[in-house]
């Protein structure tokens, strides 16, 4: 049987590979964190404003009268 003489601590499957994987995972973490912070800042300056919907009670009254047709009714 042939012996594996190509063993080394600093090979790609040793410490070097572990460092490459660690740096890759940390860089992905940094990129996603920066991207998330950017999205939060953009959403804070461009927030959702519901006043066109809730500013008029006609929208609420119309929905409630239409929903009454679909409500459960007592059996008489």
XYZ file of C-alpha atoms in Angstrom:
76
model
C 0.000 0.000 0.000
C 1.316 3.443 -0.879
C 1.964 5.762 2.011
C 0.598 9.283 1.995
C 3.776 11.333 2.188
C 2.095 14.576 1.152
C 0.914 15.469 4.641
C 1.446 18.930 5.979
C -0.068 21.173 8.590
C -0.015 24.184 6.270
C -1.545 22.434 3.263
C -4.879 23.408 1.785
C -6.625 20.856 4.001
C -4.847 22.052 7.153
C -4.420 25.425 8.800
C -4.407 27.313 5.498
C -7.746 25.841 4.463
C -9.225 26.646 7.845
C -8.026 30.255 7.600
C -9.406 30.606 4.068
C -12.800 29.275 5.197
C -12.834 31.551 8.259
C -11.940 34.653 6.250
C -14.557 33.762 3.638
C -17.302 33.327 6.239
C -16.367 36.530 8.060
C -16.342 38.491 4.807
C -19.811 37.164 3.954
C -20.969 38.204 7.425
C -19.567 41.721 6.967
C -21.131 42.132 3.516
C -24.567 41.014 4.699
C -24.371 43.254 7.784
C -23.441 46.322 5.725
C -26.174 45.485 3.219
C -28.750 45.136 6.024
C -27.737 48.453 7.564
C -28.105 50.122 4.182
C -31.585 48.701 3.751
C -32.579 49.888 7.233
C -31.311 53.405 6.569
C -33.131 53.549 3.245
C -36.354 52.313 4.846
C -36.059 54.852 7.661
C -35.932 57.735 5.181
C -38.649 56.290 2.911
C -41.162 54.898 5.405
C -44.683 53.699 4.684
C -47.334 56.371 5.100
C -50.859 54.945 5.537
C -52.667 58.329 5.612
C -54.158 58.001 2.095
C -55.921 54.838 3.256
C -56.857 55.776 6.812
C -57.352 59.494 6.187
C -60.850 58.969 4.831
C -63.510 57.054 6.745
C -65.340 56.293 3.496
C -62.909 53.449 2.838
C -63.667 51.900 6.217
C -67.430 52.350 5.923
C -67.522 50.810 2.464
C -65.510 47.780 3.546
C -67.629 47.207 6.647
C -70.925 47.312 4.742
C -69.625 44.880 2.133
C -68.258 42.561 4.806
C -71.675 42.395 6.467
C -72.900 40.368 3.490
C -70.347 37.665 4.244
C -70.749 37.544 8.033
C -72.312 34.615 9.865
C -76.020 35.043 10.420
C -78.200 33.515 13.116
C -80.381 30.629 12.070
C -83.967 31.732 12.730
